[in-house]
Tab-separated table of C-alpha atoms in Angstrom:
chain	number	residue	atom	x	y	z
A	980	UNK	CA	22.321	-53.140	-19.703
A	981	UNK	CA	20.696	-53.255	-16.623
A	982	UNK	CA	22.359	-50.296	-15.711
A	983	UNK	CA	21.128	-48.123	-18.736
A	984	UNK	CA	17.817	-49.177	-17.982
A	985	UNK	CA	18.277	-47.188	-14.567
A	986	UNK	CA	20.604	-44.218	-15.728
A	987	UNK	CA	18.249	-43.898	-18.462
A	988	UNK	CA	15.110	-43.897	-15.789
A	989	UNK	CA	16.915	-40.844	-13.707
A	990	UNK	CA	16.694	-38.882	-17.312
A	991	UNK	CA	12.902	-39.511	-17.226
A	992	UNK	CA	12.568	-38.654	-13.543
A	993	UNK	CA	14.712	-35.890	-14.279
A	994	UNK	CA	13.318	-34.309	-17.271
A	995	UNK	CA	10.042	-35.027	-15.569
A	996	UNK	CA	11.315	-32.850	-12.539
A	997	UNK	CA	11.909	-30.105	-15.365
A	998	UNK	CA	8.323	-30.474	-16.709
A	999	UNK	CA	6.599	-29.700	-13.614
A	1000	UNK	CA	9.200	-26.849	-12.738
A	1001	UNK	CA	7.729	-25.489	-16.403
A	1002	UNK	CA	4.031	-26.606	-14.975
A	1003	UNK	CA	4.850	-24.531	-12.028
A	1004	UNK	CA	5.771	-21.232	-13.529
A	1005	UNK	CA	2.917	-21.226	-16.471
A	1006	UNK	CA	0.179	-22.136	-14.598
A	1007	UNK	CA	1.366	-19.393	-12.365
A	1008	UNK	CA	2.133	-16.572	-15.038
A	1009	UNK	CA	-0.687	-14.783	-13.971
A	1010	UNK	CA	0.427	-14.367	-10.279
A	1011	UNK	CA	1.444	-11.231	-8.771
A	1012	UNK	CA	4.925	-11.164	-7.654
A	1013	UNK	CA	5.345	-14.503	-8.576
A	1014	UNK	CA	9.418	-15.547	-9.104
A	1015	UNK	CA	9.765	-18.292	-11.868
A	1016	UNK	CA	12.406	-21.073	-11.322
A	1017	UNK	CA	14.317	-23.589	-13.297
A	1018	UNK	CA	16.132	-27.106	-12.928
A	1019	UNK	CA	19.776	-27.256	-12.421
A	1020	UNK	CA	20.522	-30.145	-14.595
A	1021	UNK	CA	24.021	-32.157	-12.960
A	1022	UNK	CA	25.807	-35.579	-14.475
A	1023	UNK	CA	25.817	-38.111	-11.745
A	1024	UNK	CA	29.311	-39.834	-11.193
A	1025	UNK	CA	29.264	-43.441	-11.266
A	1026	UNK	CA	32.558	-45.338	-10.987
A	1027	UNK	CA	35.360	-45.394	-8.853
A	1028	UNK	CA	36.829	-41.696	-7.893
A	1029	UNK	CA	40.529	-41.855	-8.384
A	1030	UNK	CA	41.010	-44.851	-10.317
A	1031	UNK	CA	43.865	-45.128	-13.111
A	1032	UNK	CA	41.315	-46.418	-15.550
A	1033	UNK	CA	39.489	-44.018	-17.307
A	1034	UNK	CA	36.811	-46.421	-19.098
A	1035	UNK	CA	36.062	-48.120	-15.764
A	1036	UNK	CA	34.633	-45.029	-14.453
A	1037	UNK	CA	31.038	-45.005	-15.821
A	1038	UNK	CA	28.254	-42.123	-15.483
A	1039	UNK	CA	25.557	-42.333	-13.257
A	1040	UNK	CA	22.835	-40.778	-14.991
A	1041	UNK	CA	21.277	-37.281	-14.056
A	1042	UNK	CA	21.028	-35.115	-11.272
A	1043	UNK	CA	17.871	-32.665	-11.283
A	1044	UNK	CA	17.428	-31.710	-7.670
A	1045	UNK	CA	18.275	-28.553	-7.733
A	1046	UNK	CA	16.870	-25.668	-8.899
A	1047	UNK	CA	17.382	-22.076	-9.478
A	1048	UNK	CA	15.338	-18.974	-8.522
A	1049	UNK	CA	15.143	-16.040	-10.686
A	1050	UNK	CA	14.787	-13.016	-8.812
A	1051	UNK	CA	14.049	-10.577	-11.898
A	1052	UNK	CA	11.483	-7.602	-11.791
A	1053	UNK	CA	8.245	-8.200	-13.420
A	1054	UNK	CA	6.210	-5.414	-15.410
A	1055	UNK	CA	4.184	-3.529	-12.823
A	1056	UNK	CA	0.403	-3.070	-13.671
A	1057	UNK	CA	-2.002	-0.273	-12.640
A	1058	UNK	CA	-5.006	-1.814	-10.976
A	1059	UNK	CA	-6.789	1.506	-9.634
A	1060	UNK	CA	-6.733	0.051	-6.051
A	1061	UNK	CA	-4.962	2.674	-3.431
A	1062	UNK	CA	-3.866	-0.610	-1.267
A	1063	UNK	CA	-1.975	-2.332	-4.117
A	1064	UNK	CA	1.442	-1.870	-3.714
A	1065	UNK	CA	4.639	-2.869	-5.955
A	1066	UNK	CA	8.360	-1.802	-5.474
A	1067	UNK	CA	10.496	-0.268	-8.006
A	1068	UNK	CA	14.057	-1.473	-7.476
A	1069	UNK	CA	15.417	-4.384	-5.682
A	1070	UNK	CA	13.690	-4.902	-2.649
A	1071	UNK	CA	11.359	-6.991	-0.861
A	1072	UNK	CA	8.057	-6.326	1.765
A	1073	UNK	CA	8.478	-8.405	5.014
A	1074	UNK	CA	5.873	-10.128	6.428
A	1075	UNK	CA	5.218	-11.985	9.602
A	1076	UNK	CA	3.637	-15.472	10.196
A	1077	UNK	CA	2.046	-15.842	13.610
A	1078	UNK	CA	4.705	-17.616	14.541
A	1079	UNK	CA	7.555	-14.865	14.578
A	1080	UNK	CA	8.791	-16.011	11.490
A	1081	UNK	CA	9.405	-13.780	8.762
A	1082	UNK	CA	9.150	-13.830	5.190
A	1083	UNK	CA	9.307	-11.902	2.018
A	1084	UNK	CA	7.786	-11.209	-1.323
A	1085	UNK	CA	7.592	-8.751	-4.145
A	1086	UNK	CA	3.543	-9.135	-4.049
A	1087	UNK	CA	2.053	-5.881	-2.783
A	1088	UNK	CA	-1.800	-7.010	-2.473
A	1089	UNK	CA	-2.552	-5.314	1.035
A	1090	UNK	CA	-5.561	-4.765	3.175
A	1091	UNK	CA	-6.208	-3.829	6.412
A	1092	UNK	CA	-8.410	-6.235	8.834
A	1093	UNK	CA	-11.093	-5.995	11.346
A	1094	UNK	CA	-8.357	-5.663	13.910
A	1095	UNK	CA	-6.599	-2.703	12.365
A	1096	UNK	CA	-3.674	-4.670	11.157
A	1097	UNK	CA	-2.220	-4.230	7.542
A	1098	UNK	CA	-1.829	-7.726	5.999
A	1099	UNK	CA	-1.728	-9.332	2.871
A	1100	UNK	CA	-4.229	-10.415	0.830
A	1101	UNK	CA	-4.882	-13.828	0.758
A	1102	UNK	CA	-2.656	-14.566	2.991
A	1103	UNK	CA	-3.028	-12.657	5.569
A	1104	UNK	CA	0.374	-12.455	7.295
A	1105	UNK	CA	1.163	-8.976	9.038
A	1106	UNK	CA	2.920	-6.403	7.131
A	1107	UNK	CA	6.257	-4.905	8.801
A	1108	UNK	CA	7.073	-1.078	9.105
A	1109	UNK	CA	10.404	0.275	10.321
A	1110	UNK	CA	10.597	2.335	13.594
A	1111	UNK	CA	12.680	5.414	14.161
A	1112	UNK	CA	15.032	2.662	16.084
A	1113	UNK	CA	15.290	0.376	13.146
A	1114	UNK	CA	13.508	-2.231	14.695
A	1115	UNK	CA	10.581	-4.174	13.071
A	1116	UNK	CA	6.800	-3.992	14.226
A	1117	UNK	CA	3.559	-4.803	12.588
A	1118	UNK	CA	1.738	-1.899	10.258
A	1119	UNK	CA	-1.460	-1.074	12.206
A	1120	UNK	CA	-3.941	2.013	12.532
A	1121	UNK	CA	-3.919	2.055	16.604
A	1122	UNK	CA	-4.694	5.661	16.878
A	1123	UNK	CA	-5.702	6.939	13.699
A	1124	UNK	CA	-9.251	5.260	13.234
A	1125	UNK	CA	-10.712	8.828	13.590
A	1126	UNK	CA	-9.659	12.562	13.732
A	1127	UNK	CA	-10.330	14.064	16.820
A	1128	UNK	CA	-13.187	17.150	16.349
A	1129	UNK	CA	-12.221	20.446	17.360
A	1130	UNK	CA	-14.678	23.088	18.394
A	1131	UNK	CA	-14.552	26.371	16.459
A	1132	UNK	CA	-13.012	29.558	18.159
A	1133	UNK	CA	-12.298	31.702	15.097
A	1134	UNK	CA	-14.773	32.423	12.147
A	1135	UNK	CA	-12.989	34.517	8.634
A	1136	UNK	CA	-15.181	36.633	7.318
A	1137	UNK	CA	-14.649	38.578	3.841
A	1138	UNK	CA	-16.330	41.055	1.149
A	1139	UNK	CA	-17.917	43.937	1.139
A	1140	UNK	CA	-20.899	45.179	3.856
A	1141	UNK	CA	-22.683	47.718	1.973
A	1142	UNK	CA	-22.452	51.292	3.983
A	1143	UNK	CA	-25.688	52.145	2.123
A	1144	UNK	CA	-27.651	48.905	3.009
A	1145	UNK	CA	-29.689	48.610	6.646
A	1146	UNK	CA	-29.015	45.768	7.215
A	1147	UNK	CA	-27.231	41.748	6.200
A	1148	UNK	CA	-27.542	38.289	7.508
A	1149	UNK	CA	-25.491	35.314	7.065
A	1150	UNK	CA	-27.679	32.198	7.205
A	1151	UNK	CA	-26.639	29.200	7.995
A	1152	UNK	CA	-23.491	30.155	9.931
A	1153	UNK	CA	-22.285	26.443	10.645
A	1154	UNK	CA	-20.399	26.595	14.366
A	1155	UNK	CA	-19.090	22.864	15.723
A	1156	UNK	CA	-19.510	22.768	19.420
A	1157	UNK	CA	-16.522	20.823	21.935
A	1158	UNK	CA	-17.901	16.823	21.081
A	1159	UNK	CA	-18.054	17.959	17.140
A	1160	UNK	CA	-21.542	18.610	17.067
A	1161	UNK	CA	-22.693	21.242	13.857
A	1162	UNK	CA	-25.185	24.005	15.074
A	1163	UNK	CA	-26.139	26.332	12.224
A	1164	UNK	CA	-26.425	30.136	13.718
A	1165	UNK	CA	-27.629	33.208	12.268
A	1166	UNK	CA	-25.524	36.168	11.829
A	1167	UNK	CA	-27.540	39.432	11.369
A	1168	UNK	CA	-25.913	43.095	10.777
A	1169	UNK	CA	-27.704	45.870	11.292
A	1170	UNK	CA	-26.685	49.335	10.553
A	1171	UNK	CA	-26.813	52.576	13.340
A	1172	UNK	CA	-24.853	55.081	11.180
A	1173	UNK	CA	-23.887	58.357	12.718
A	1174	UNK	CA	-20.844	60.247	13.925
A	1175	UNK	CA	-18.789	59.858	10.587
A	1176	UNK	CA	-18.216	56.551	11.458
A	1177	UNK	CA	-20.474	53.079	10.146
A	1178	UNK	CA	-21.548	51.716	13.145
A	1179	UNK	CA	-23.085	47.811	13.156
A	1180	UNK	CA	-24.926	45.661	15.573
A	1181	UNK	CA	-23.957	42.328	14.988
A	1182	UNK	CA	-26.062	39.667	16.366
A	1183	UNK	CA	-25.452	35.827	17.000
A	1184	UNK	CA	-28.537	33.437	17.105
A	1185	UNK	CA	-29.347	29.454	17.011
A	1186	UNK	CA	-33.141	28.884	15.834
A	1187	UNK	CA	-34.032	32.026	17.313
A	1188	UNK	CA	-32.922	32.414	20.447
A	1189	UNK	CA	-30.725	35.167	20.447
A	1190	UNK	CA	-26.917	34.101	21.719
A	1191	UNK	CA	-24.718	37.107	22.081
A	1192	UNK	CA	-24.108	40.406	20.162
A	1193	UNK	CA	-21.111	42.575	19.789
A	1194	UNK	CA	-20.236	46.098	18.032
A	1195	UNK	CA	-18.614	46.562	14.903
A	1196	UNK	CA	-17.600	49.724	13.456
A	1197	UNK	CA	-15.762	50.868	10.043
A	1198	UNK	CA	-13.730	54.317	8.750
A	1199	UNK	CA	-13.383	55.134	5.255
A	1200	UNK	CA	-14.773	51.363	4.461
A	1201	UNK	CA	-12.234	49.602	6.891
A	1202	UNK	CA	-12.659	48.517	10.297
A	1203	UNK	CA	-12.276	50.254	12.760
A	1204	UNK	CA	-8.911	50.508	14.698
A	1205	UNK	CA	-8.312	47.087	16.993
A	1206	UNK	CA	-11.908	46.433	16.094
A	1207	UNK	CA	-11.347	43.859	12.859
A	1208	UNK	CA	-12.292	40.942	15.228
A	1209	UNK	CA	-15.056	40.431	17.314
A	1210	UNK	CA	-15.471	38.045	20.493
A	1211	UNK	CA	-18.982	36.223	20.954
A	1212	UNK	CA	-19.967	34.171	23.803
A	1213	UNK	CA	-22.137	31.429	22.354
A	1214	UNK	CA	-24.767	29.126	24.856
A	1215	UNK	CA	-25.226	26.475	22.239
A	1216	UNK	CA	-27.943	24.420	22.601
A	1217	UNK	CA	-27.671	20.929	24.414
A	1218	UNK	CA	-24.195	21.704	24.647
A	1219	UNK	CA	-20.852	23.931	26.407
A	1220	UNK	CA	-20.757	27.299	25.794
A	1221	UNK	CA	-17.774	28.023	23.693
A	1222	UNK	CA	-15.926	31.706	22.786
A	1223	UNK	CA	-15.844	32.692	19.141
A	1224	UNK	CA	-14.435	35.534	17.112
A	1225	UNK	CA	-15.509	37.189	14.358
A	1226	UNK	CA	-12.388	37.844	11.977
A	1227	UNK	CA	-12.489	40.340	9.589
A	1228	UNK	CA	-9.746	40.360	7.167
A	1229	UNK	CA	-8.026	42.670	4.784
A	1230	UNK	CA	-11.089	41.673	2.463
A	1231	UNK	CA	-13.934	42.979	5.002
A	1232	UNK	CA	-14.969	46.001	3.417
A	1233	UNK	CA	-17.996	48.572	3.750
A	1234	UNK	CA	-18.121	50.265	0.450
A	1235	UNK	CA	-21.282	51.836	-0.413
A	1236	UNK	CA	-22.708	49.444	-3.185
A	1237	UNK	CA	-26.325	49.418	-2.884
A	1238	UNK	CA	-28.691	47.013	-1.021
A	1239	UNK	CA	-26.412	44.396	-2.230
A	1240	UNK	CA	-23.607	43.041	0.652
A	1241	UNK	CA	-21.281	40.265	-0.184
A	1242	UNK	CA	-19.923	39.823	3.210
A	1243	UNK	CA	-19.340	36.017	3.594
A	1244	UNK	CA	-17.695	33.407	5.594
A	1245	UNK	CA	-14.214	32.831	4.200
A	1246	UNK	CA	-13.808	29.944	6.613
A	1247	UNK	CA	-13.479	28.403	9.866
A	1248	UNK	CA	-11.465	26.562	12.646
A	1249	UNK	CA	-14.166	23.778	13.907
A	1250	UNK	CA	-14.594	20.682	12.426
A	1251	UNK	CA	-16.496	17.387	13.402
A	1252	UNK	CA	-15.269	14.340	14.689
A	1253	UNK	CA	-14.000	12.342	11.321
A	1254	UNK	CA	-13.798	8.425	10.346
A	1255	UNK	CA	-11.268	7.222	7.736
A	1256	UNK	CA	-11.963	7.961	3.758
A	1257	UNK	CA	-8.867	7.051	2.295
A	1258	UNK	CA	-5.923	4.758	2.636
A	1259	UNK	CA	-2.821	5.296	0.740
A	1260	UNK	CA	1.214	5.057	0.615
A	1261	UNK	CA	3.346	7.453	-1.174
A	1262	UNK	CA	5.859	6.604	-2.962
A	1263	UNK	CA	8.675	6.012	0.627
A	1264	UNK	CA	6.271	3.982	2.111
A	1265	UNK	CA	4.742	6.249	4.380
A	1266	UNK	CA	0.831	5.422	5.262
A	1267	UNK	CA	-1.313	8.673	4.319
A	1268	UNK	CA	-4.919	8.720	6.100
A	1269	UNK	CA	-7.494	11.168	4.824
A	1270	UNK	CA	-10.545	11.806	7.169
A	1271	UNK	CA	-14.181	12.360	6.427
A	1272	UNK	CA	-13.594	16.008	8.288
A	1273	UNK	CA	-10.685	16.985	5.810
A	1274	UNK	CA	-8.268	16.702	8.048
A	1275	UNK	CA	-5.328	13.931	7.505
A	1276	UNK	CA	-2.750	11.719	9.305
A	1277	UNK	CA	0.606	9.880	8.339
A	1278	UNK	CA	1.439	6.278	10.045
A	1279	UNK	CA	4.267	3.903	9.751
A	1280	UNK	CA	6.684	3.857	7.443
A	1281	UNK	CA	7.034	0.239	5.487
A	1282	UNK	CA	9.917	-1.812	6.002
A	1283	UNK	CA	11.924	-3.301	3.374
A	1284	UNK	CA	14.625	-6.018	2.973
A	1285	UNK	CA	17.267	-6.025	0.363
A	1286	UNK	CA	17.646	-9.623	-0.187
A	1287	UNK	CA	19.778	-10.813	-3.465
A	1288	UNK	CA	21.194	-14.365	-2.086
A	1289	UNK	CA	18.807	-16.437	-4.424
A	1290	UNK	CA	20.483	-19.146	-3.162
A	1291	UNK	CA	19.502	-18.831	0.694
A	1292	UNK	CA	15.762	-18.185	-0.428
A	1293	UNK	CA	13.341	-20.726	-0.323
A	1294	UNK	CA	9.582	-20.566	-1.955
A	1295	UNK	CA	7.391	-21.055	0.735
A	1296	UNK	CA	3.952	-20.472	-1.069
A	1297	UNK	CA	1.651	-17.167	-2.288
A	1298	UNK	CA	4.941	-15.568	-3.363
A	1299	UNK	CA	6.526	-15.611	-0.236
A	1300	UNK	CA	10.040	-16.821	0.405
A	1301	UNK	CA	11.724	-17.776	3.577
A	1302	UNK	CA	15.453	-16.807	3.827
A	1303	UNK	CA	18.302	-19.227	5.500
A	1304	UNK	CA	21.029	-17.373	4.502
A	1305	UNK	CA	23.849	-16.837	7.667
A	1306	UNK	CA	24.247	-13.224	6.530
A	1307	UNK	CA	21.593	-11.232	8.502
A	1308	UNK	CA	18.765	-9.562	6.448
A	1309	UNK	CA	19.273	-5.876	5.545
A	1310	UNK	CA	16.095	-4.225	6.651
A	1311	UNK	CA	15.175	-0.340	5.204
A	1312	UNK	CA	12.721	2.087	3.983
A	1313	UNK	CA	12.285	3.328	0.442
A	1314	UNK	CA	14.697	5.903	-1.156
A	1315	UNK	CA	16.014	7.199	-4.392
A	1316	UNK	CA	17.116	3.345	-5.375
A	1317	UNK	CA	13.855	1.767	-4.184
A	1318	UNK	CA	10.471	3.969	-4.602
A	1319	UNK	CA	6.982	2.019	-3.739
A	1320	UNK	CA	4.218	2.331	-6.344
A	1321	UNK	CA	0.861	3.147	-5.567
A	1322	UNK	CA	-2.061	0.963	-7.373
A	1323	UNK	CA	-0.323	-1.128	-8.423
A	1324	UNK	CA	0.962	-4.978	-8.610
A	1325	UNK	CA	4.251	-6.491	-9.799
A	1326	UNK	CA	2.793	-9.385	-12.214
A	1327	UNK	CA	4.836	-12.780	-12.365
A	1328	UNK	CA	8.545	-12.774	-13.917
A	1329	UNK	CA	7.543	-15.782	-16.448
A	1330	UNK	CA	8.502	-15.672	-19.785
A	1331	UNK	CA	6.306	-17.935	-21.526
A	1332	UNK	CA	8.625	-17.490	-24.895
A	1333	UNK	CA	11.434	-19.367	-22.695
A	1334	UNK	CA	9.323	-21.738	-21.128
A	1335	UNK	CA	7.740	-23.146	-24.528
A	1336	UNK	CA	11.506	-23.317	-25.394
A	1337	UNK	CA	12.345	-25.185	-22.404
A	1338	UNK	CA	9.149	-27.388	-22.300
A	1339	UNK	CA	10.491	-28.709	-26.290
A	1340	UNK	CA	13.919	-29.335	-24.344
A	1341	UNK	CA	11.977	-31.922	-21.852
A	1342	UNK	CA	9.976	-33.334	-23.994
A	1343	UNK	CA	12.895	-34.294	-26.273
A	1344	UNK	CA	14.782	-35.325	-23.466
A	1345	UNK	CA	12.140	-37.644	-21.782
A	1346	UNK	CA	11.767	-38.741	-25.455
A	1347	UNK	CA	15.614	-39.960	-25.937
A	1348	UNK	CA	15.594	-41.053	-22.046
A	1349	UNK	CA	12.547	-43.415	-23.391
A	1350	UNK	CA	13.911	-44.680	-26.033
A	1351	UNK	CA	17.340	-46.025	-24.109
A	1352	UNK	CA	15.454	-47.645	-21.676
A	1353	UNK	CA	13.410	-49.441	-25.117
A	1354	UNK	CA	16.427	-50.380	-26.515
A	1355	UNK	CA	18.112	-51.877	-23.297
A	1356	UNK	CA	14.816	-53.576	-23.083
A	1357	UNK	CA	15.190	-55.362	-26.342
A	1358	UNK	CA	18.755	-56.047	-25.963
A	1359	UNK	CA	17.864	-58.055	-22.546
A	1360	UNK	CA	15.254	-59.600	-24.099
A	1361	UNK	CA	17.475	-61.163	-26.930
A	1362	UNK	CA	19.950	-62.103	-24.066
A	1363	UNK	CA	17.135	-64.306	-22.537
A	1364	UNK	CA	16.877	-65.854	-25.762
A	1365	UNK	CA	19.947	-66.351	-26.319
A	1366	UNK	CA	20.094	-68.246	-22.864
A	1367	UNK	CA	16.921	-70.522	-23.236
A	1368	UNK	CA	18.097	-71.790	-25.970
A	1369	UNK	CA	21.333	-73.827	-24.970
């Protein structure tokens, strides 16, 4: 009797151990990337291995220290954010601990720190990218904070000068000088017609002081021979003179239409210097960097591991696992089997359908397990009672 009492006692401790594996993966249904787990329930051997007798080999009770990941997909969920990040296949991020140590989770909440690092939210351990070698190395923006400005040395111009108008000014005329800086110039035409040809004094200006001027001239409403672009030396003020020409396109016309002239810039080659405006990965993994000047940059690639040994994983906390497998970790980058999604989070794998089920299993267990160790209790008791009174 005495030893029901303590086979029955590892069914509570064990059913017990199954409640709070249930605890565990409701209270965390909520989690992203979170991997549910359940007990590996095992009979405990308790007699004499080998012996002839089979009644004199007795159970032990229960075994539940073991238990079992499951590694299934949950439903991904759009969140809007351009830094959330889930995986669509089987696959896992990597992250780093300061350590060295790696580990690995299906959780996708990223940011990017004071430092310029990529981590993970919350937890803060560096994300890992792939290099062109294979090798492994932290996610950071070291050299793409900003985007470089670039002074302007060719100005598109298009529409129609009218042949029967004296004159047309383009006001502002935005120019960037070397360091990015934005001067806004005036660009006035004015007309000298004679010889059968349309002749044009174009002249280049910054808040009045007059900064170069060049000739244009036009046949039968087109430019003029090798004349279509123009070269003007511009002093800008407070900073290095720089060389820019005038392009006129297949669009620069001088039709007679008027006073009216639609000649316009189409666009230009200088920009300013330009800070970071948006973060993003497509869907390989690649980091996409837009810049406040419109220009853009792509970064490292992220790096992937195809873990599916559930049994060398070990939960280590805020979705992360570590792995102890002896088989090295496969390390990649996204493909046609394994596609990262933008804005968006894995959520946890729990079914809470299968964990009521399972939590009505423990309860009836720890129930029965109760009521063995009651009944060995009373059985003991009448055994005293027996004995006190001879």
């Amino acid at each position: 009797m005495i030893d029901s009492i303590f086979i029955a006692m590892s069914g509570l401790r064990g059913h017990q151990r199954g409640l709070d594996v249930i605890s565990h993966n409701v209270a965390n249904m909520n989690t992203p990337g979170f991997k549910g787990s359940s007990v590996d329930f095992a009979d405990v051997f308790g007699g004499e291995p080998g012996g002839d007798d089979p009644g004199a080999s007795a159970g032990g009770g229960l075994d539940a220290s073991r238990t079992t990941l499951d590694l299934r997909a949950g439903e991904l969920q759009r969140t809007g954010r351009d830094l959330d990040l889930a995986l669509e296949g089987e696959g896992y991020f990597v992250f780093r601990e300061a350590s060295g140590a790696l580990r690995y989770g299906r959780g996708g909440g990223v940011e990017f720190d004071a430092a310029g690092r990529l981590v993970g939210r919350g937890h803060g351990l560096e994300v890992m990218a792939r290099q062109a070698d294979g090798t492994l190395a932290p996610l950071r923006l070291d050299g793409l904070r900003s985007s470089a400005p670039k002074a302007t040395h060719e100005i598109r111009l298009s529409g129609n000068l009218s042949s029967t108008a004296g004159e047309h000014a383009i006001d502002p005329l935005p120019v960037y000088d070397r360091l990015g800086g934005l001067h806004k110039l005036r660009l006035a035409f004015t007309r000298d017609a004679g010889g059968g040809f349309e002749r044009w004094t174009v002249h280049a200006s910054e808040a009045g002081r007059e900064l170069d001027a060049a000739r244009l001239e036009f046949v039968g409403g087109r430019p003029l021979g090798g004349a279509s672009t123009l070269r003007l030396s511009l002093g800008l003020a407070q900073a290095e003179a720089i060389d820019v020409d005038l392009v006129f396109g297949s669009e620069a016309t001088s039709f007679s239409s008027g006073t009216t002239s639609t000649l316009a810039v189409e666009g230009q080659d200088g920009r300013a210097a330009g800070t970071i405006s948006g973060l993003r990965f497509d869907p390989t993994g690649r980091l996409e960097i837009a810049y406040s000047n419109g220009q853009s940059a792509e970064g490292a690639q992220l790096a992937l591991a195809g873990l599916r040994d559930a049994a060398a994983m070990r939960p280590v906390g805020d979705g992360l696992f570590a792995y102890g497998g002896a088989v090295p970790v496969p390390v990649r980058t996204a493909g046609e089997d394994l596609r990262v999604a933008g804005q968006s989070l894995e959520l946890s794998n729990v079914d809470l359908t299968r964990e009521f089920g399972a939590l009505i299993l423990m309860q009836r267990g720890y129930q029965a397990s109760s009521q063995v160790i009651g009944t060995a209790n009373e059985m003991l008791q009448q055994l005293f009672e027996l004995g006190s009174r001879r």
